[in-house]
XYZ file of C-alpha atoms in Angstrom:
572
model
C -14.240 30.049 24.816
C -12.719 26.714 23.042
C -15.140 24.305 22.862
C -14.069 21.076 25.047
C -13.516 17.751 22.960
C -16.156 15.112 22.917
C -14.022 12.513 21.646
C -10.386 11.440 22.303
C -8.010 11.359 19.128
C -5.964 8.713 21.391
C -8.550 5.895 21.674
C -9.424 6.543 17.562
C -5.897 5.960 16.646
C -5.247 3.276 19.080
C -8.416 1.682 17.285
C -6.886 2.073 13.675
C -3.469 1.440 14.551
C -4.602 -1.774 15.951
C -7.060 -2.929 12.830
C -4.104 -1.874 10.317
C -1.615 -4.296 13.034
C -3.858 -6.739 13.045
C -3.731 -7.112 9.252
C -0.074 -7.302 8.758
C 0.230 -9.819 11.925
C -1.994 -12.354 10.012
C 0.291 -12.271 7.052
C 3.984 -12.263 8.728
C 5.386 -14.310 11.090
C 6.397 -11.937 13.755
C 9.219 -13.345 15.143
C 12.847 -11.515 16.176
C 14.972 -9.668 14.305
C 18.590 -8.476 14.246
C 18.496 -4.842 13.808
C 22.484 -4.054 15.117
C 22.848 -3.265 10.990
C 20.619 -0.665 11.099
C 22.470 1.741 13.906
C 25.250 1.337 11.464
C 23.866 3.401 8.875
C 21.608 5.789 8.538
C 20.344 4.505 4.752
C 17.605 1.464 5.486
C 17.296 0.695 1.916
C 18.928 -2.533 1.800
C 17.635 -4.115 5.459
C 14.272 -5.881 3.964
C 16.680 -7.436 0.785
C 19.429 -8.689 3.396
C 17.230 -9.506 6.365
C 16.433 -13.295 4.645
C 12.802 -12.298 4.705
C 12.127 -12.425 1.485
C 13.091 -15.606 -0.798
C 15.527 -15.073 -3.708
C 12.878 -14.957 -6.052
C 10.770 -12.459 -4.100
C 13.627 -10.049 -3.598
C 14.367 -10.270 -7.574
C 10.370 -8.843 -7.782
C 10.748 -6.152 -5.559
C 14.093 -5.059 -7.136
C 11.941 -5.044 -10.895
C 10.975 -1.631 -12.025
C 7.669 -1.422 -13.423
C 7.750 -2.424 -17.147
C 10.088 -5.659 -16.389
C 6.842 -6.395 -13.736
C 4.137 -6.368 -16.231
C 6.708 -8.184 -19.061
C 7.469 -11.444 -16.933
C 3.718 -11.185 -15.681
C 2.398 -11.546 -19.141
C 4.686 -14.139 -20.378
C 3.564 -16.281 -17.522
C 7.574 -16.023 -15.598
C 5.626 -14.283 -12.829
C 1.971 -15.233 -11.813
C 0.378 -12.408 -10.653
C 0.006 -13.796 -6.699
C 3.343 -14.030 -6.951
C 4.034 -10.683 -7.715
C 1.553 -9.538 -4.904
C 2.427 -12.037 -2.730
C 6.470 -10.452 -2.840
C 5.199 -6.784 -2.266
C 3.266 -8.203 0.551
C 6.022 -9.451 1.924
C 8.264 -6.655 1.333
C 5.972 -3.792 1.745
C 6.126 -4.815 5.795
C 9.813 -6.167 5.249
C 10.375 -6.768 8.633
C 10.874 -2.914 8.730
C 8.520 -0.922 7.553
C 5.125 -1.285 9.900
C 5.584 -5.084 10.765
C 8.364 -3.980 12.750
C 5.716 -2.167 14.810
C 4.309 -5.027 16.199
C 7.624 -6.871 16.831
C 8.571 -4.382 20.254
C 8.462 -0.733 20.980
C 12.201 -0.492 21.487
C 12.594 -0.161 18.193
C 10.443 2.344 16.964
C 13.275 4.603 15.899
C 13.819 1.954 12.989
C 10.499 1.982 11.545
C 9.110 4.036 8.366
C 5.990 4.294 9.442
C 4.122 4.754 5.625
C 1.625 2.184 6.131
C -2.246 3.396 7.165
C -4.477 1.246 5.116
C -3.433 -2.713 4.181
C -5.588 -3.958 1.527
C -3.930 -7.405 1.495
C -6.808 -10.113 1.715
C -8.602 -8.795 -1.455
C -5.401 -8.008 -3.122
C -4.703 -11.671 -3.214
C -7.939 -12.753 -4.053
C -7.300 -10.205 -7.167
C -4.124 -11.575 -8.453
C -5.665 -15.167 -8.269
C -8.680 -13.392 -10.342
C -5.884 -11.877 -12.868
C -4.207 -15.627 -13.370
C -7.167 -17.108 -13.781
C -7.958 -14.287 -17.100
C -4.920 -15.125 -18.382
C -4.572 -18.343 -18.139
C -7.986 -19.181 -19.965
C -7.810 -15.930 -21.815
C -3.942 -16.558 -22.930
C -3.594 -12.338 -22.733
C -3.744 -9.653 -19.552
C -6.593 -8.088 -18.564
C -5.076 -4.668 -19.205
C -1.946 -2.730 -19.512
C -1.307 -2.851 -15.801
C -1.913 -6.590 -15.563
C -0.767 -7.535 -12.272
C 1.530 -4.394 -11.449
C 1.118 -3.787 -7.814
C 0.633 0.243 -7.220
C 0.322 1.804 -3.640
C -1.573 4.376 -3.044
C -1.662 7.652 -0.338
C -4.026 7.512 2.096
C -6.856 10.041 0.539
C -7.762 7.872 -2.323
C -10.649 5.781 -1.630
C -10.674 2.005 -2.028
C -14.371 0.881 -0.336
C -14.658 -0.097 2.731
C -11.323 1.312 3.751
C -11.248 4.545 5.788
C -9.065 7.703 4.356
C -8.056 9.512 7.387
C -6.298 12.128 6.000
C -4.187 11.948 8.696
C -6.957 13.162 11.230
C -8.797 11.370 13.752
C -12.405 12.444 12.430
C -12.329 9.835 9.417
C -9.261 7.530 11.180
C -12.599 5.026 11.556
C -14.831 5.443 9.148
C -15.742 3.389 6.434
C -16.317 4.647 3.117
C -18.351 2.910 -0.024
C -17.762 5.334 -2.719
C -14.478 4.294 -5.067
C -12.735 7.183 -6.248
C -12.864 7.308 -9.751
C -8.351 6.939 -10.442
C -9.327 3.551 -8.091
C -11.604 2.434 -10.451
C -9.474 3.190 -13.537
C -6.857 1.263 -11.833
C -8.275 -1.880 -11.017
C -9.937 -1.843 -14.421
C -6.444 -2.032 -15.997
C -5.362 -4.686 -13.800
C -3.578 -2.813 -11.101
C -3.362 -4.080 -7.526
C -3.629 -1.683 -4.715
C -2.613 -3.613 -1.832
C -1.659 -0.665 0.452
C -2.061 2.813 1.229
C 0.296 5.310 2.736
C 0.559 8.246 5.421
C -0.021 11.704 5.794
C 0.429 14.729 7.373
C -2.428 16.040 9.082
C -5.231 17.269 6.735
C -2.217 16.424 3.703
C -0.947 20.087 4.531
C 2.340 19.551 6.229
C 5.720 19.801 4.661
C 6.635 16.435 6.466
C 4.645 13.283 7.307
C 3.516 13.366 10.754
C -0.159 13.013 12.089
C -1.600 12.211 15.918
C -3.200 9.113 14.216
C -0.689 7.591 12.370
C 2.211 9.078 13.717
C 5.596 10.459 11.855
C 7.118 8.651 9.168
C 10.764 8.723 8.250
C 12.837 8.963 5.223
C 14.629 5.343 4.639
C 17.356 7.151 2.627
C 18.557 9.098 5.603
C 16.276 7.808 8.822
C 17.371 10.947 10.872
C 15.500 12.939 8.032
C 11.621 13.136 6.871
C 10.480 11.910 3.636
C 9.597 14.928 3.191
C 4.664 15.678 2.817
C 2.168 15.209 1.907
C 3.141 12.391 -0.064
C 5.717 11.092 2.327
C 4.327 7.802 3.220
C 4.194 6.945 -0.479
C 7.864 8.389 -1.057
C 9.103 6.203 2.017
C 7.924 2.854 0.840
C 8.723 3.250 -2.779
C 12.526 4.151 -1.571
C 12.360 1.471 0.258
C 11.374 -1.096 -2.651
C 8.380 -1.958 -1.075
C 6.233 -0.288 -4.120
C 7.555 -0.024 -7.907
C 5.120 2.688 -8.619
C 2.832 5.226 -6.366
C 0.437 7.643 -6.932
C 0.355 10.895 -4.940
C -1.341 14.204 -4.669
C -0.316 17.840 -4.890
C -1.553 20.979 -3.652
C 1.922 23.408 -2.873
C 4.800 20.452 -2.954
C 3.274 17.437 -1.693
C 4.502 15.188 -4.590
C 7.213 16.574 -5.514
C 8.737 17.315 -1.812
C 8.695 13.933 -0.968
C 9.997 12.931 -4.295
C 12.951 14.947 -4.177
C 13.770 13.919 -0.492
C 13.923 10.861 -1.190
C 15.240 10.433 -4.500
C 12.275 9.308 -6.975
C 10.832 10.766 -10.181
C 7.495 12.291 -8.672
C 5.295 14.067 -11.395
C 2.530 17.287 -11.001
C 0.674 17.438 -13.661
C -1.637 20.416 -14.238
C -5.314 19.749 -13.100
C -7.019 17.831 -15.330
C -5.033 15.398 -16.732
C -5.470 12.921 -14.492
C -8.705 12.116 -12.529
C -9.377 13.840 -8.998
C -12.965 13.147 -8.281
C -13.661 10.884 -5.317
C -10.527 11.671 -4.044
C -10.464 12.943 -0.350
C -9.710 16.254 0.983
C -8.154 17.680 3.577
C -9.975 20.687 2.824
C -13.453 20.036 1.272
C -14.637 22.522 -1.578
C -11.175 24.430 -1.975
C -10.667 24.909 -5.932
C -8.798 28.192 -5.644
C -5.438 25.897 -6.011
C -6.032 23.263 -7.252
C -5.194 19.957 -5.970
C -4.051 17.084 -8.448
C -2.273 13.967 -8.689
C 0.443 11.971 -10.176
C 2.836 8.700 -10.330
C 5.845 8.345 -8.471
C 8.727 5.930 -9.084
C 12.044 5.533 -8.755
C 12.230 4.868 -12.853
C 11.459 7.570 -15.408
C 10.093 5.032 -17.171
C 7.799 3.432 -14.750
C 6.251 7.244 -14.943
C 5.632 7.588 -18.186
C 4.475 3.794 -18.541
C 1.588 4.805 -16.533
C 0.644 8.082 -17.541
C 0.517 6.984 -20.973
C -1.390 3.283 -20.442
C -4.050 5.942 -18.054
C -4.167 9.005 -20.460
C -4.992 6.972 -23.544
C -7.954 7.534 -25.555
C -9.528 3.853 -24.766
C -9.532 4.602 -20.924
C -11.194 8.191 -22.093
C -10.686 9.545 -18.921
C -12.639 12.647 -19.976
C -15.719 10.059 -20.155
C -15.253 9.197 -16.210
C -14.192 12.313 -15.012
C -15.932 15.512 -15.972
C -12.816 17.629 -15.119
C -10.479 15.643 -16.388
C -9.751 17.126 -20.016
C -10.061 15.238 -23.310
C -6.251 15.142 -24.099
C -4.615 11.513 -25.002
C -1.526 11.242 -24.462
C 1.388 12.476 -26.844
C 4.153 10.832 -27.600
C 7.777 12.328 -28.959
C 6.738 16.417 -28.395
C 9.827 17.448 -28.693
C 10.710 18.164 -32.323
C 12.477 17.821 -34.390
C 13.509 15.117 -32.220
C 17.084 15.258 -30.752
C 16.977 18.814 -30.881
C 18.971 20.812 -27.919
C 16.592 22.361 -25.236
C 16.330 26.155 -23.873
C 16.271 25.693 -20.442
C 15.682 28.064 -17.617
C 17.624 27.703 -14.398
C 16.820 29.597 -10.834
C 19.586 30.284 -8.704
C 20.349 29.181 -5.054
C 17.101 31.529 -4.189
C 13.618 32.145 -4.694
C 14.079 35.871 -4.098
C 12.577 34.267 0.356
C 14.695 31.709 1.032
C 18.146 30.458 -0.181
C 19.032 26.604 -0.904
C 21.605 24.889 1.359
C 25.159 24.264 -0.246
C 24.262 20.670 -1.472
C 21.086 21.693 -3.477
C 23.493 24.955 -4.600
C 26.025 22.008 -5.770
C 23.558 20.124 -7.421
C 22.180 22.947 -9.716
C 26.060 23.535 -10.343
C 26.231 19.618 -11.805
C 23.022 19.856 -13.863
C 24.039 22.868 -15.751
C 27.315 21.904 -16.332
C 25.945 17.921 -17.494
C 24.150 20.101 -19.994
C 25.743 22.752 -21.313
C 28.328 20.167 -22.407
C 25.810 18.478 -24.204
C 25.104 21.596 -26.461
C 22.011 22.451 -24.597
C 21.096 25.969 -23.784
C 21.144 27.087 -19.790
C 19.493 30.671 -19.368
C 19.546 32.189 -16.365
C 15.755 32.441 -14.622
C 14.844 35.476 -12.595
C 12.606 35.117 -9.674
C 10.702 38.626 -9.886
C 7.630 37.665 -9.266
C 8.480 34.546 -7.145
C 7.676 35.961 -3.887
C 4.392 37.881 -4.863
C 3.274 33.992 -5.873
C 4.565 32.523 -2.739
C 2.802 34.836 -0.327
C -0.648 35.097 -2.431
C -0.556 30.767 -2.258
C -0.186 30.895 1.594
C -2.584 33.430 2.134
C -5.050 30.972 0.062
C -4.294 28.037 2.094
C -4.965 29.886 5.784
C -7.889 31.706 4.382
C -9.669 28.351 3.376
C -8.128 25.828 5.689
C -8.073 27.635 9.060
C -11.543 26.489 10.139
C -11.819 23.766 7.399
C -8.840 22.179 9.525
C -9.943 23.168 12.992
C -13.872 22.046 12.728
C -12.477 18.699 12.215
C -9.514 18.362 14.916
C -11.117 20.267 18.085
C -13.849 18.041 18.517
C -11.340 15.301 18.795
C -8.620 17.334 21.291
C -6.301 16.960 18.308
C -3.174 19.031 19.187
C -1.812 21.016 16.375
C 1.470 21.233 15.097
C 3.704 23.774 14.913
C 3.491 24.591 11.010
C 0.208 24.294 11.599
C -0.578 27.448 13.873
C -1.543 29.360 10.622
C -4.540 27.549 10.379
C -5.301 27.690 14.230
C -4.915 31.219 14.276
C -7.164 31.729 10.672
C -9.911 29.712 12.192
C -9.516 31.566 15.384
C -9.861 34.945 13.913
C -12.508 33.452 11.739
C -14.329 33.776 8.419
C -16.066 37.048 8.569
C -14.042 38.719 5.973
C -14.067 36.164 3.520
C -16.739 37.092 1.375
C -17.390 37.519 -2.356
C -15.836 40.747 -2.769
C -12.299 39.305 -1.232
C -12.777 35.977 -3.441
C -13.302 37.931 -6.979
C -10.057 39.702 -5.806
C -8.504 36.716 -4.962
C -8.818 35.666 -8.192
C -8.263 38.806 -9.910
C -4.674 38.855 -8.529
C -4.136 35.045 -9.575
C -5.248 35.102 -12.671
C -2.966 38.188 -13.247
C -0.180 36.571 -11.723
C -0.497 33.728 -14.321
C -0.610 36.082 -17.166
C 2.135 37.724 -16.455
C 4.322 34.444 -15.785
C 3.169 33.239 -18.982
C 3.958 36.548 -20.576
C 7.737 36.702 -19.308
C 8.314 32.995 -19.945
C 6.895 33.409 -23.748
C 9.191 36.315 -24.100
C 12.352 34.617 -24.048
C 11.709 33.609 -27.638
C 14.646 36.072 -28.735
C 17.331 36.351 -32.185
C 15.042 34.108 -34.054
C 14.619 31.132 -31.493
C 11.924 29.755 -30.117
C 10.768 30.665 -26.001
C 12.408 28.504 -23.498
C 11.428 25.003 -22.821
C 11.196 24.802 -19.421
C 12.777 25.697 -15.806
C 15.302 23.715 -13.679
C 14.773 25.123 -10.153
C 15.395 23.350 -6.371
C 12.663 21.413 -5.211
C 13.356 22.915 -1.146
C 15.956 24.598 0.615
C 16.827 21.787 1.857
C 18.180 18.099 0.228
C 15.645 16.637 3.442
C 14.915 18.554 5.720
C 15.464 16.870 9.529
C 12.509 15.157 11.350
C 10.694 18.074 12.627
C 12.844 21.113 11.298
C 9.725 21.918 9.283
C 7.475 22.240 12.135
C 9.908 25.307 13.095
C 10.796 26.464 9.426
C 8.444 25.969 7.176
C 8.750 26.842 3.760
C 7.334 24.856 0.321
C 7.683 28.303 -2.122
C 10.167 26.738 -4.143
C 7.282 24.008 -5.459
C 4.017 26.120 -4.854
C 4.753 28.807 -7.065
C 3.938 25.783 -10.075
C 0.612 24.917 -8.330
C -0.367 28.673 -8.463
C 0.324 28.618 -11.988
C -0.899 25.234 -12.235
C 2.364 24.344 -14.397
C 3.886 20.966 -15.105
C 6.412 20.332 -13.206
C 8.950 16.733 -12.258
C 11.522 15.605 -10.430
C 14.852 14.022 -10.978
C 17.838 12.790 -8.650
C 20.855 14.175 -9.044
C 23.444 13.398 -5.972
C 23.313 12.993 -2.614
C 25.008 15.762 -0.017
C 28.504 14.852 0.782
C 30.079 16.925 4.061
C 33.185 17.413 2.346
C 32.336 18.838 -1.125
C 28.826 20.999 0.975
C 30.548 22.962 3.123
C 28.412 25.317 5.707
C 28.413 29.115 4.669
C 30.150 31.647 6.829
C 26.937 32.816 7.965
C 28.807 35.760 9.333
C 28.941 37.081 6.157
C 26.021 35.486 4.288
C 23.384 38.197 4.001
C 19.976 36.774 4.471
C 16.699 37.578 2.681
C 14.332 37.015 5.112
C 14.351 36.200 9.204
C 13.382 32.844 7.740
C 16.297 32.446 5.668
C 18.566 32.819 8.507
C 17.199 30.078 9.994
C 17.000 27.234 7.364
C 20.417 29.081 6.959
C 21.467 27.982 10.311
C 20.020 24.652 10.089
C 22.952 23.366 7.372
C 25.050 21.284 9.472
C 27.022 19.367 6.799
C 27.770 16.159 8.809
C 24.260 15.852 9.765
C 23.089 16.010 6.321
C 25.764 13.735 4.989
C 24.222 11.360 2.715
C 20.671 12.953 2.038
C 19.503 12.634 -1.356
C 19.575 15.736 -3.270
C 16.875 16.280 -6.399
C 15.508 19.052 -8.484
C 12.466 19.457 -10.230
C 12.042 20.592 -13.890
C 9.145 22.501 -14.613
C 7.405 22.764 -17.890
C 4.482 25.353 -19.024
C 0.295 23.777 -18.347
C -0.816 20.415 -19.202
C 2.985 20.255 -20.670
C 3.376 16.309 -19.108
C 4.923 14.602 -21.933
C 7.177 16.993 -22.741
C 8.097 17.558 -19.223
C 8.932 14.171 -18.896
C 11.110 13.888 -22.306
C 12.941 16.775 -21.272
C 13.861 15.137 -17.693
C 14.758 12.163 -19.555
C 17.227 14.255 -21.586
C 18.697 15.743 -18.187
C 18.849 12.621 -16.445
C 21.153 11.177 -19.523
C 23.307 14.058 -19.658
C 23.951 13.633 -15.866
C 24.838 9.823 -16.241
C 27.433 10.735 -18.856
């Protein structure tokens, strides 16, 4: 028998919703808005620069890209308050969770990214960073004064990390993580932090604290989870630069729906301890993080400023390996890349016709450019897929459900995996199905490895890396994924723990995607047909459509030269 909740998962969120309200009230004059522009479109990206909200100069800060930030910082164009003060400003923009104190009729309008505001002390910061460089006539650090929001699991004392559950929606924690710490001591500001899915293990952002959040690039579609809070308010301009987290997608999914440069790294690059999980104590994948931007370079500013040997990272994180970071791997330099490419399938599921288009424009951008394209089987693809899912269920079913049915949490529908693994319980994972676990991962990996390093054929050198689809879909409708769910096309790197990055590349455009005849398309999986028979071309209309580039382990740098090299040969 179910054991009845002691606690309601209502009153806790109407609690948080109403201390993270609260905040942004004190800081915005709530006053009335014309939203008739917004039925107009379905692309919210330019409402908070054309609502008059923010002053000229304000809107020319939250237009900056990272590196122009920290240059007119430390010349002394920008103060640092300033700076903070704009992102403030913008981060609610009169449409982002401001607009959820302004009247429930307009709900359907808001994001929703917002959990945690960290505004007070964030000013108090900047005024702390002027002050160093006025009397110091230098920043404080490489990040001097670069505002950098953060998803909701990393831990910024007192703040609560809810993970998108009501168990921690309320409770304060004193323990920084250790990526805050690095942050701050560079001279970052993190003023905000961003939703989740519940327990960060949903392939859209949607929680029964927080609620769903929306994709401003298409506000009929999701931003795509776990990250999708973060991916939300950086396409919105309301962040120049994010940091995320990835277990099976939940960087790069939200990256790629909503058209930013999101990078996985492989574990150990960057710092993890401190950070919150959704799943305590699961190593068997292994959960990392990474920035996410809508500039290339705003990426690699920051994973080279964080992996450098002063900030030793391997001195503040005993996981983290002691790797600096490289700069210009790929030699001889201006060479032409070997490049894998997967189909419109991973051998499960088959991409809609504007991610099928959009592998189409990559290859051609660079085979004209003299690079080599080779065709990428997906063998082993589905053997991967189904051994990563299996993981998740067998150590998140009663993870999951110890912490939601205390609370009467209901559980979503891509969800019931876990429901039904805690329900049939534990009993058979012992140590004898754990070594086999990672017998058959560890194999997997090898033989990846093995097929990848033999494409090193007539005297060349093995592939690069691999151009594949981020999802099925270019972003998936709010909710489809509750009824489809399916993140193989990204968790086969996190099995392999692989480098792997996204990139834009178009958006989906009803008359060059037409549907399939689905009459004749032959489907590989009951799952197929139905992402299949989701495609609905005028729906879609306008979604942004990325890929992801994926590069062998702890490959970042050249990962992110080589997307640098695709994204040029697409702007040509």
């Amino acid at each position: 028998m179910a054991t009845a909740p002691t606690k309601s998962y209502k009153a806790i969120a109407a609690v948080a919703r109403r201390r993270r309200d609260a905040v942004l009230a004190s800081f915005h004059d709530v006053r009335s808005i014309d939203l008739t522009s917004l039925s107009n479109s379905n692309d919210l990206t330019t409402f908070p620069q054309q609502s008059g909200y923010l002053s000229t100069e304000e809107a020319k800060i939250v237009e900056s890209q990272a590196n122009e930030i920290l240059h007119k910082v430390a010349d002394r164009t920008w103060s640092s308050h300033d700076v903070a003060k704009a992102f403030c400003n913008s981060e609610a923009g009169k449409l982002l969770n401001s607009l959820a104190t302004v009247s429930a009729s307009i709900d359907s309008y808001q994001t929703n990214c917002v959990t945690e505001v960290l505004f007070p002390e964030v000013l108090e910061q900047a005024k702390y960073l002027d002050d160093y460089i006025q009397q110091n006539g230098k920043p404080i650090g490489p990040l001097h004064g670069l505002p950098i929001s953060l998803k909701d699991c990393f831990v910024t004392p007192p703040h609560p990390s809810s993970v998108g559950m009501a168990a921690f929606a309320n409770e304060p924690l004193d323990s920084e993580a250790v990526l805050v710490s690095v942050l701050k001591s560079l001279g970052a500001i993190l003023f905000v932090k961003t939703n989740v899915p519940t327990a960060m293990m949903m392939m859209e952002t949607d929680n029964n604290v927080w609620g769903e959040t929306i994709n401003p690039l298409h506000k009929l579609t999701s931003p795509g989870g776990s990250s999708g809070g973060e991916a939300a308010l950086i396409a919105l301009k309301g962040s120049p630069l994010g940091v995320g987290t990835d277990i099976g997608g939940s960087i790069r999914i939200p990256s790629a729906w909503c058209h930013l440069y999101g990078l996985k790294p492989s574990f150990g690059r960057f710092p993890s301890h401190g950070t919150k999980s959704g799943i305590p104590g699961q190593e068997f994948i292994l959960a990392v993080n990474g920035p996410m931007s809508r500039s290339l370079e705003s990426i690699q500013l920051y994973s080279k400023h964080l992996l450098s040997e002063k900030v030793a990272l391997w001195n503040l994180d005993h996981k983290c390996l002691p790797i600096p970071w490289r700069d210009n791997v790929i030699q001889p330099k201006g060479r032409k890349l070997r490049l894998g490419i997967v189909g419109i399938d991973d051998g499960l599921v088959t991409c809609h016709p504007p991610v099928q288009r959009a592998l189409g424009l990559v290859k051609d951008a660079l085979v004209r450019e003299g690079h080599e394209v080779i065709p990428w089987g997906v063998t082993d693809h589905p053997e991967i897929v189904k051994n990563l899912l299996a993981a998740f269920f067998d150590f998140g079913g009663a993870a999951i459900m110890s912490f939601l049915a205390p609370y009467g949490e209901p559980v979503f529908g891509s969800m019931t995996g876990y429901a039904e693994a805690a329900k049939a319980g534990e009993n058979d994972l012992g140590p004898t199905k754990l070594r086999m676990m990672n017998v058959k991962r560890n194999a997997l990996q090898k033989a990846y490895l093995d097929r990848w390093m033999e494409t090193a054929v007539d005297n060349k050198k093995p592939m690069d890396g691999i151009i594949m689809a981020a999802s099925p879909w270019s972003a998936a409708r709010l909710g489809q994924t509750q009824k489809t769910l399916y993140y193989g096309y990204t968790g086969v790197f996190n099995l392999l723990d692989f480098t792997s990055c996204t990139f834009p590349v178009t958006r989906a455009d009803r008359t060059l995607d037409k549907a399939r005849d689905l009459n004749g398309f032959k489907a590989l999986s009951d799952l197929d047909s139905r992402i299949q028979a989701d495609y609905d071309p005028e729906f879609y209309h306008g979604s942004p459509v990325s890929l992801q580039l994926a590069g062998k382990r702890l490959e970042e740098e050249k990962v992110l030269e080589m997307v640098e090299i695709v994204r040029d040969a697409l702007q040509k």
